[in-house]
């Protein structure tokens, strides 16, 4: 059994995330052209934040993403499925591959939470960043394709796609640090053993806003940022090294592209075997580019910076992103305690909050 088997495939809908299937089917009959029941539903195993369902009918299959509960029970600004729907709708037809969006329902009276329905696509989701089942040449192709797609995302003319209002203008890092600080604080009320404060997070809350570098304040560098761009949020063609869909846009907004790119590059700094890192591996032997080479390709494709520009502030960017991840993981811990976490692996992820915070503080010490 692979250590990633718990992410792959579907399972029966848990009692925690069950809903009125007949009510959903009736709504889809009215709002999704071509839909016809009977409808059966399963949950995808992956996805910690927003539960994701496979909807099957005799004619075709669909994917539904939903909030984990009614808005009243969720952290502020979290689980924004309506934003996922908006950004993927706007990116349709660009060089950033996305599934086709079908319909959005923000009326919680239908199934008790907001949701959207999109195209069901068949391809490969590659969970292990080391790509152990592929050849050296195939690994090189996969990594180059990841680089191509994130570069394409950061060079989309978002205003032309109806996304000029997708994020607030200015002060991106200040706002993001503030947001994740609030989410972290909201998840550490000490009510249970998993929601205790983390010393390194308390230090980062002070350090990060006081150490934002000038390049990170450059408002001319604004793009759509995915917020969670990594290998396992991409779906590849069944046999070609080609991304057919970028998934899980919950954290996307308008922001600083180098924040997004450095998040993607955290894998080089996280030990293999923990949180999907490739740190400590022999990248050259595997066919995986070095971080410097990966930076070079991104810079060449986007023209947004030079490798020297990136490296000057790299440890700040890494500390910031690891802080974000630790805050997200702490939010999962809070949901585990509250009983709203959507994945069977949520408790294991929640336990990673403290090690990630420690890694983030280590990066801050190098900046």
mmCIF file of N, CA and C in Angstrom, residues 28-105:
data_model
loop_
_atom_site.group_PDB
_atom_site.id
_atom_site.type_symbol
_atom_site.label_atom_id
_atom_site.label_comp_id
_atom_site.label_asym_id
_atom_site.label_seq_id
_atom_site.Cartn_x
_atom_site.Cartn_y
_atom_site.Cartn_z
ATOM 1 N N UNK A 28 -30.339 20.435 -9.366
ATOM 2 C CA UNK A 28 -29.567 20.272 -10.591
ATOM 3 C C UNK A 28 -30.474 20.115 -11.813
ATOM 4 N N UNK A 29 -31.613 19.462 -11.645
ATOM 5 C CA UNK A 29 -32.576 19.329 -12.751
ATOM 6 C C UNK A 29 -32.962 20.701 -13.295
ATOM 7 N N UNK A 30 -33.031 21.692 -12.400
ATOM 8 C CA UNK A 30 -33.472 23.036 -12.789
ATOM 9 C C UNK A 30 -32.321 23.930 -13.222
ATOM 10 N N UNK A 31 -31.098 23.633 -12.770
ATOM 11 C CA UNK A 31 -29.997 24.588 -12.942
ATOM 12 C C UNK A 31 -28.805 24.089 -13.745
ATOM 13 N N UNK A 32 -28.767 22.796 -14.069
ATOM 14 C CA UNK A 32 -27.651 22.246 -14.836
ATOM 15 C C UNK A 32 -28.182 21.659 -16.138
ATOM 16 N N UNK A 33 -27.996 22.361 -17.259
ATOM 17 C CA UNK A 33 -28.513 21.861 -18.539
ATOM 18 C C UNK A 33 -27.986 20.466 -18.849
ATOM 19 N N UNK A 34 -28.869 19.577 -19.252
ATOM 20 C CA UNK A 34 -28.493 18.220 -19.612
ATOM 21 C C UNK A 34 -28.463 17.253 -18.453
ATOM 22 N N UNK A 35 -28.661 17.755 -17.244
ATOM 23 C CA UNK A 35 -28.628 16.855 -16.084
ATOM 24 C C UNK A 35 -29.903 16.028 -16.013
ATOM 25 N N UNK A 36 -29.718 14.742 -15.741
ATOM 26 C CA UNK A 36 -30.856 13.859 -15.566
ATOM 27 C C UNK A 36 -30.457 12.731 -14.628
ATOM 28 N N UNK A 37 -31.264 12.515 -13.587
ATOM 29 C CA UNK A 37 -30.979 11.467 -12.615
ATOM 30 C C UNK A 37 -31.340 10.087 -13.142
ATOM 31 N N UNK A 38 -31.281 9.074 -12.292
ATOM 32 C CA UNK A 38 -31.019 9.164 -10.848
ATOM 33 C C UNK A 38 -29.566 9.490 -10.520
ATOM 34 N N UNK A 39 -29.382 10.098 -9.350
ATOM 35 C CA UNK A 39 -28.080 10.584 -8.924
ATOM 36 C C UNK A 39 -27.549 9.733 -7.776
ATOM 37 N N UNK A 40 -26.278 9.327 -7.888
ATOM 38 C CA UNK A 40 -25.582 8.691 -6.768
ATOM 39 C C UNK A 40 -24.335 9.512 -6.443
ATOM 40 N N UNK A 41 -23.932 9.486 -5.191
ATOM 41 C CA UNK A 41 -22.869 10.382 -4.718
ATOM 42 C C UNK A 41 -21.832 9.607 -3.921
ATOM 43 N N UNK A 42 -20.553 9.905 -4.177
ATOM 44 C CA UNK A 42 -19.452 9.432 -3.354
ATOM 45 C C UNK A 42 -18.561 10.615 -3.020
ATOM 46 N N UNK A 43 -17.681 10.454 -2.041
ATOM 47 C CA UNK A 43 -16.701 11.492 -1.698
ATOM 48 C C UNK A 43 -15.330 11.092 -2.211
ATOM 49 N N UNK A 44 -14.583 12.071 -2.730
ATOM 50 C CA UNK A 44 -13.174 11.828 -3.018
ATOM 51 C C UNK A 44 -12.418 11.780 -1.696
ATOM 52 N N UNK A 45 -11.438 10.888 -1.618
ATOM 53 C CA UNK A 45 -10.683 10.737 -0.375
ATOM 54 C C UNK A 45 -9.816 11.958 -0.087
ATOM 55 N N UNK A 46 -9.235 12.536 -1.128
ATOM 56 C CA UNK A 46 -8.379 13.696 -0.936
ATOM 57 C C UNK A 46 -9.193 14.931 -0.645
ATOM 58 N N UNK A 47 -8.506 16.012 -0.201
ATOM 59 C CA UNK A 47 -9.209 17.257 0.067
ATOM 60 C C UNK A 47 -9.517 17.392 1.540
ATOM 61 N N UNK A 48 -8.729 18.207 2.220
ATOM 62 C CA UNK A 48 -8.897 18.360 3.663
ATOM 63 C C UNK A 48 -9.873 19.481 3.987
ATOM 64 N N UNK A 49 -9.962 20.475 3.129
ATOM 65 C CA UNK A 49 -10.655 21.703 3.489
ATOM 66 C C UNK A 49 -12.106 21.691 3.027
ATOM 67 N N UNK A 50 -12.299 21.637 1.716
ATOM 68 C CA UNK A 50 -13.646 21.600 1.169
ATOM 69 C C UNK A 50 -13.965 20.184 0.690
ATOM 70 N N UNK A 51 -14.972 19.533 1.263
ATOM 71 C CA UNK A 51 -15.301 18.190 0.803
ATOM 72 C C UNK A 51 -15.661 18.190 -0.680
ATOM 73 N N UNK A 52 -15.157 17.197 -1.386
ATOM 74 C CA UNK A 52 -15.327 17.106 -2.836
ATOM 75 C C UNK A 52 -16.011 15.786 -3.156
ATOM 76 N N UNK A 53 -17.046 15.864 -3.969
ATOM 77 C CA UNK A 53 -17.910 14.715 -4.223
ATOM 78 C C UNK A 53 -17.913 14.358 -5.711
ATOM 79 N N UNK A 54 -18.023 13.081 -5.987
ATOM 80 C CA UNK A 54 -18.265 12.626 -7.351
ATOM 81 C C UNK A 54 -19.754 12.353 -7.499
ATOM 82 N N UNK A 55 -20.363 13.026 -8.475
ATOM 83 C CA UNK A 55 -21.782 12.862 -8.747
ATOM 84 C C UNK A 55 -21.923 12.000 -9.993
ATOM 85 N N UNK A 56 -22.589 10.868 -9.879
ATOM 86 C CA UNK A 56 -22.756 9.951 -11.008
ATOM 87 C C UNK A 56 -24.217 9.858 -11.420
ATOM 88 N N UNK A 57 -24.445 9.953 -12.732
ATOM 89 C CA UNK A 57 -25.763 9.695 -13.304
ATOM 90 C C UNK A 57 -25.579 8.656 -14.411
ATOM 91 N N UNK A 58 -26.638 8.084 -14.919
ATOM 92 C CA UNK A 58 -26.477 7.113 -16.012
ATOM 93 C C UNK A 58 -25.801 7.705 -17.240
ATOM 94 N N UNK A 59 -25.926 9.018 -17.450
ATOM 95 C CA UNK A 59 -25.369 9.650 -18.649
ATOM 96 C C UNK A 59 -23.919 10.094 -18.473
ATOM 97 N N UNK A 60 -23.596 10.644 -17.294
ATOM 98 C CA UNK A 60 -22.263 11.210 -17.109
ATOM 99 C C UNK A 60 -21.973 11.438 -15.640
ATOM 100 N N UNK A 61 -20.725 11.835 -15.388
ATOM 101 C CA UNK A 61 -20.293 12.139 -14.017
ATOM 102 C C UNK A 61 -19.927 13.611 -13.909
ATOM 103 N N UNK A 62 -20.015 14.131 -12.697
ATOM 104 C CA UNK A 62 -19.680 15.519 -12.390
ATOM 105 C C UNK A 62 -18.864 15.528 -11.093
ATOM 106 N N UNK A 63 -18.261 16.690 -10.804
ATOM 107 C CA UNK A 63 -17.586 16.898 -9.522
ATOM 108 C C UNK A 63 -18.272 18.062 -8.815
ATOM 109 N N UNK A 64 -18.525 17.882 -7.527
ATOM 110 C CA UNK A 64 -19.094 18.952 -6.710
ATOM 111 C C UNK A 64 -18.139 19.290 -5.579
ATOM 112 N N UNK A 65 -17.857 20.580 -5.408
ATOM 113 C CA UNK A 65 -17.071 21.072 -4.269
ATOM 114 C C UNK A 65 -18.034 21.841 -3.375
ATOM 115 N N UNK A 66 -17.966 21.590 -2.082
ATOM 116 C CA UNK A 66 -18.878 22.226 -1.139
ATOM 117 C C UNK A 66 -18.104 22.771 0.056
ATOM 118 N N UNK A 67 -18.690 23.738 0.719
ATOM 119 C CA UNK A 67 -18.143 24.150 2.003
ATOM 120 C C UNK A 67 -18.373 23.008 3.001
ATOM 121 N N UNK A 68 -17.541 22.901 4.038
ATOM 122 C CA UNK A 68 -17.705 21.799 4.986
ATOM 123 C C UNK A 68 -18.896 21.967 5.924
ATOM 124 N N UNK A 69 -19.544 23.109 5.881
ATOM 125 C CA UNK A 69 -20.704 23.346 6.724
ATOM 126 C C UNK A 69 -21.287 24.699 6.414
ATOM 127 N N UNK A 70 -22.343 25.085 7.093
ATOM 128 C CA UNK A 70 -22.924 26.421 6.876
ATOM 129 C C UNK A 70 -21.952 27.518 7.293
ATOM 130 N N UNK A 71 -22.082 28.677 6.657
ATOM 131 C CA UNK A 71 -21.156 29.788 6.902
ATOM 132 C C UNK A 71 -21.049 30.117 8.387
ATOM 133 N N UNK A 72 -22.133 30.019 9.097
ATOM 134 C CA UNK A 72 -22.148 30.403 10.515
ATOM 135 C C UNK A 72 -21.179 29.587 11.352
ATOM 136 N N UNK A 73 -20.801 28.409 10.886
ATOM 137 C CA UNK A 73 -19.930 27.530 11.659
ATOM 138 C C UNK A 73 -18.481 27.541 11.179
ATOM 139 N N UNK A 74 -18.158 28.386 10.189
ATOM 140 C CA UNK A 74 -16.827 28.355 9.578
ATOM 141 C C UNK A 74 -16.010 29.575 9.980
ATOM 142 N N UNK A 75 -14.680 29.439 9.874
ATOM 143 C CA UNK A 75 -13.797 30.577 10.108
ATOM 144 C C UNK A 75 -14.045 31.651 9.048
ATOM 145 N N UNK A 76 -13.916 32.927 9.411
ATOM 146 C CA UNK A 76 -14.123 33.994 8.434
ATOM 147 C C UNK A 76 -13.205 33.837 7.220
ATOM 148 N N UNK A 77 -13.751 34.021 6.038
ATOM 149 C CA UNK A 77 -13.048 34.011 4.733
ATOM 150 C C UNK A 77 -12.560 32.637 4.305
ATOM 151 N N UNK A 78 -12.786 31.607 5.112
ATOM 152 C CA UNK A 78 -12.309 30.268 4.746
ATOM 153 C C UNK A 78 -13.325 29.553 3.862
ATOM 154 N N UNK A 79 -12.831 28.557 3.120
ATOM 155 C CA UNK A 79 -13.691 27.652 2.336
ATOM 156 C C UNK A 79 -14.489 28.385 1.251
ATOM 157 N N UNK A 80 -13.833 29.298 0.560
ATOM 158 C CA UNK A 80 -14.533 30.173 -0.380
ATOM 159 C C UNK A 80 -14.772 29.483 -1.722
ATOM 160 N N UNK A 81 -15.736 28.562 -1.754
ATOM 161 C CA UNK A 81 -15.994 27.837 -2.995
ATOM 162 C C UNK A 81 -16.509 28.766 -4.097
ATOM 163 N N UNK A 82 -17.186 29.845 -3.721
ATOM 164 C CA UNK A 82 -17.680 30.765 -4.740
ATOM 165 C C UNK A 82 -16.530 31.473 -5.453
ATOM 166 N N UNK A 83 -15.422 31.673 -4.752
ATOM 167 C CA UNK A 83 -14.249 32.281 -5.384
ATOM 168 C C UNK A 83 -13.568 31.284 -6.319
ATOM 169 N N UNK A 84 -13.507 30.022 -5.915
ATOM 170 C CA UNK A 84 -12.979 28.991 -6.815
ATOM 171 C C UNK A 84 -13.759 28.981 -8.123
ATOM 172 N N UNK A 85 -15.066 29.032 -8.005
ATOM 173 C CA UNK A 85 -15.926 29.007 -9.191
ATOM 174 C C UNK A 85 -15.637 30.217 -10.077
ATOM 175 N N UNK A 86 -15.471 31.389 -9.477
ATOM 176 C CA UNK A 86 -15.245 32.616 -10.240
ATOM 177 C C UNK A 86 -13.917 32.589 -10.986
ATOM 178 N N UNK A 87 -12.840 32.158 -10.317
ATOM 179 C CA UNK A 87 -11.528 32.216 -10.955
ATOM 180 C C UNK A 87 -11.401 31.174 -12.059
ATOM 181 N N UNK A 88 -11.928 29.976 -11.842
ATOM 182 C CA UNK A 88 -11.835 28.970 -12.902
ATOM 183 C C UNK A 88 -12.727 29.341 -14.094
ATOM 184 N N UNK A 89 -13.850 29.977 -13.825
ATOM 185 C CA UNK A 89 -14.678 30.474 -14.928
ATOM 186 C C UNK A 89 -13.917 31.516 -15.738
ATOM 187 N N UNK A 90 -13.210 32.419 -15.045
ATOM 188 C CA UNK A 90 -12.470 33.468 -15.722
ATOM 189 C C UNK A 90 -11.272 32.964 -16.500
ATOM 190 N N UNK A 91 -10.662 31.874 -16.043
ATOM 191 C CA UNK A 91 -9.454 31.348 -16.696
ATOM 192 C C UNK A 91 -9.765 30.432 -17.882
ATOM 193 N N UNK A 92 -11.020 30.103 -18.082
ATOM 194 C CA UNK A 92 -11.382 29.239 -19.215
ATOM 195 C C UNK A 92 -10.883 29.850 -20.516
ATOM 196 N N UNK A 93 -10.185 29.056 -21.320
ATOM 197 C CA UNK A 93 -9.686 29.527 -22.609
ATOM 198 C C UNK A 93 -8.302 30.138 -22.575
ATOM 199 N N UNK A 94 -7.684 30.241 -21.390
ATOM 200 C CA UNK A 94 -6.308 30.739 -21.296
ATOM 201 C C UNK A 94 -5.337 29.558 -21.376
ATOM 202 N N UNK A 95 -4.042 29.851 -21.214
ATOM 203 C CA UNK A 95 -3.031 28.792 -21.186
ATOM 204 C C UNK A 95 -2.978 28.077 -19.837
ATOM 205 N N UNK A 96 -3.854 28.463 -18.922
ATOM 206 C CA UNK A 96 -3.957 27.788 -17.631
ATOM 207 C C UNK A 96 -5.122 26.807 -17.712
ATOM 208 N N UNK A 97 -4.860 25.503 -17.733
ATOM 209 C CA UNK A 97 -5.942 24.534 -17.927
ATOM 210 C C UNK A 97 -6.816 24.415 -16.680
ATOM 211 N N UNK A 98 -8.119 24.518 -16.864
ATOM 212 C CA UNK A 98 -9.080 24.390 -15.769
ATOM 213 C C UNK A 98 -10.273 23.566 -16.242
ATOM 214 N N UNK A 99 -10.970 22.903 -15.315
ATOM 215 C CA UNK A 99 -12.195 22.206 -15.708
ATOM 216 C C UNK A 99 -13.277 23.209 -16.108
ATOM 217 N N UNK A 100 -14.277 22.735 -16.838
ATOM 218 C CA UNK A 100 -15.410 23.579 -17.176
ATOM 219 C C UNK A 100 -16.313 23.727 -15.951
ATOM 220 N N UNK A 101 -16.682 24.971 -15.663
ATOM 221 C CA UNK A 101 -17.589 25.242 -14.548
ATOM 222 C C UNK A 101 -19.031 25.186 -15.047
ATOM 223 N N UNK A 102 -19.910 24.553 -14.265
ATOM 224 C CA UNK A 102 -21.304 24.409 -14.678
ATOM 225 C C UNK A 102 -22.268 25.294 -13.888
ATOM 226 N N UNK A 103 -22.251 25.215 -12.572
ATOM 227 C CA UNK A 103 -23.221 25.998 -11.815
ATOM 228 C C UNK A 103 -22.746 26.170 -10.374
ATOM 229 N N UNK A 104 -23.162 27.280 -9.774
ATOM 230 C CA UNK A 104 -22.825 27.636 -8.398
ATOM 231 C C UNK A 104 -24.112 27.845 -7.616
ATOM 232 N N UNK A 105 -24.169 27.306 -6.403
ATOM 233 C CA UNK A 105 -25.337 27.497 -5.537
ATOM 234 C C UNK A 105 -24.859 28.042 -4.188
#
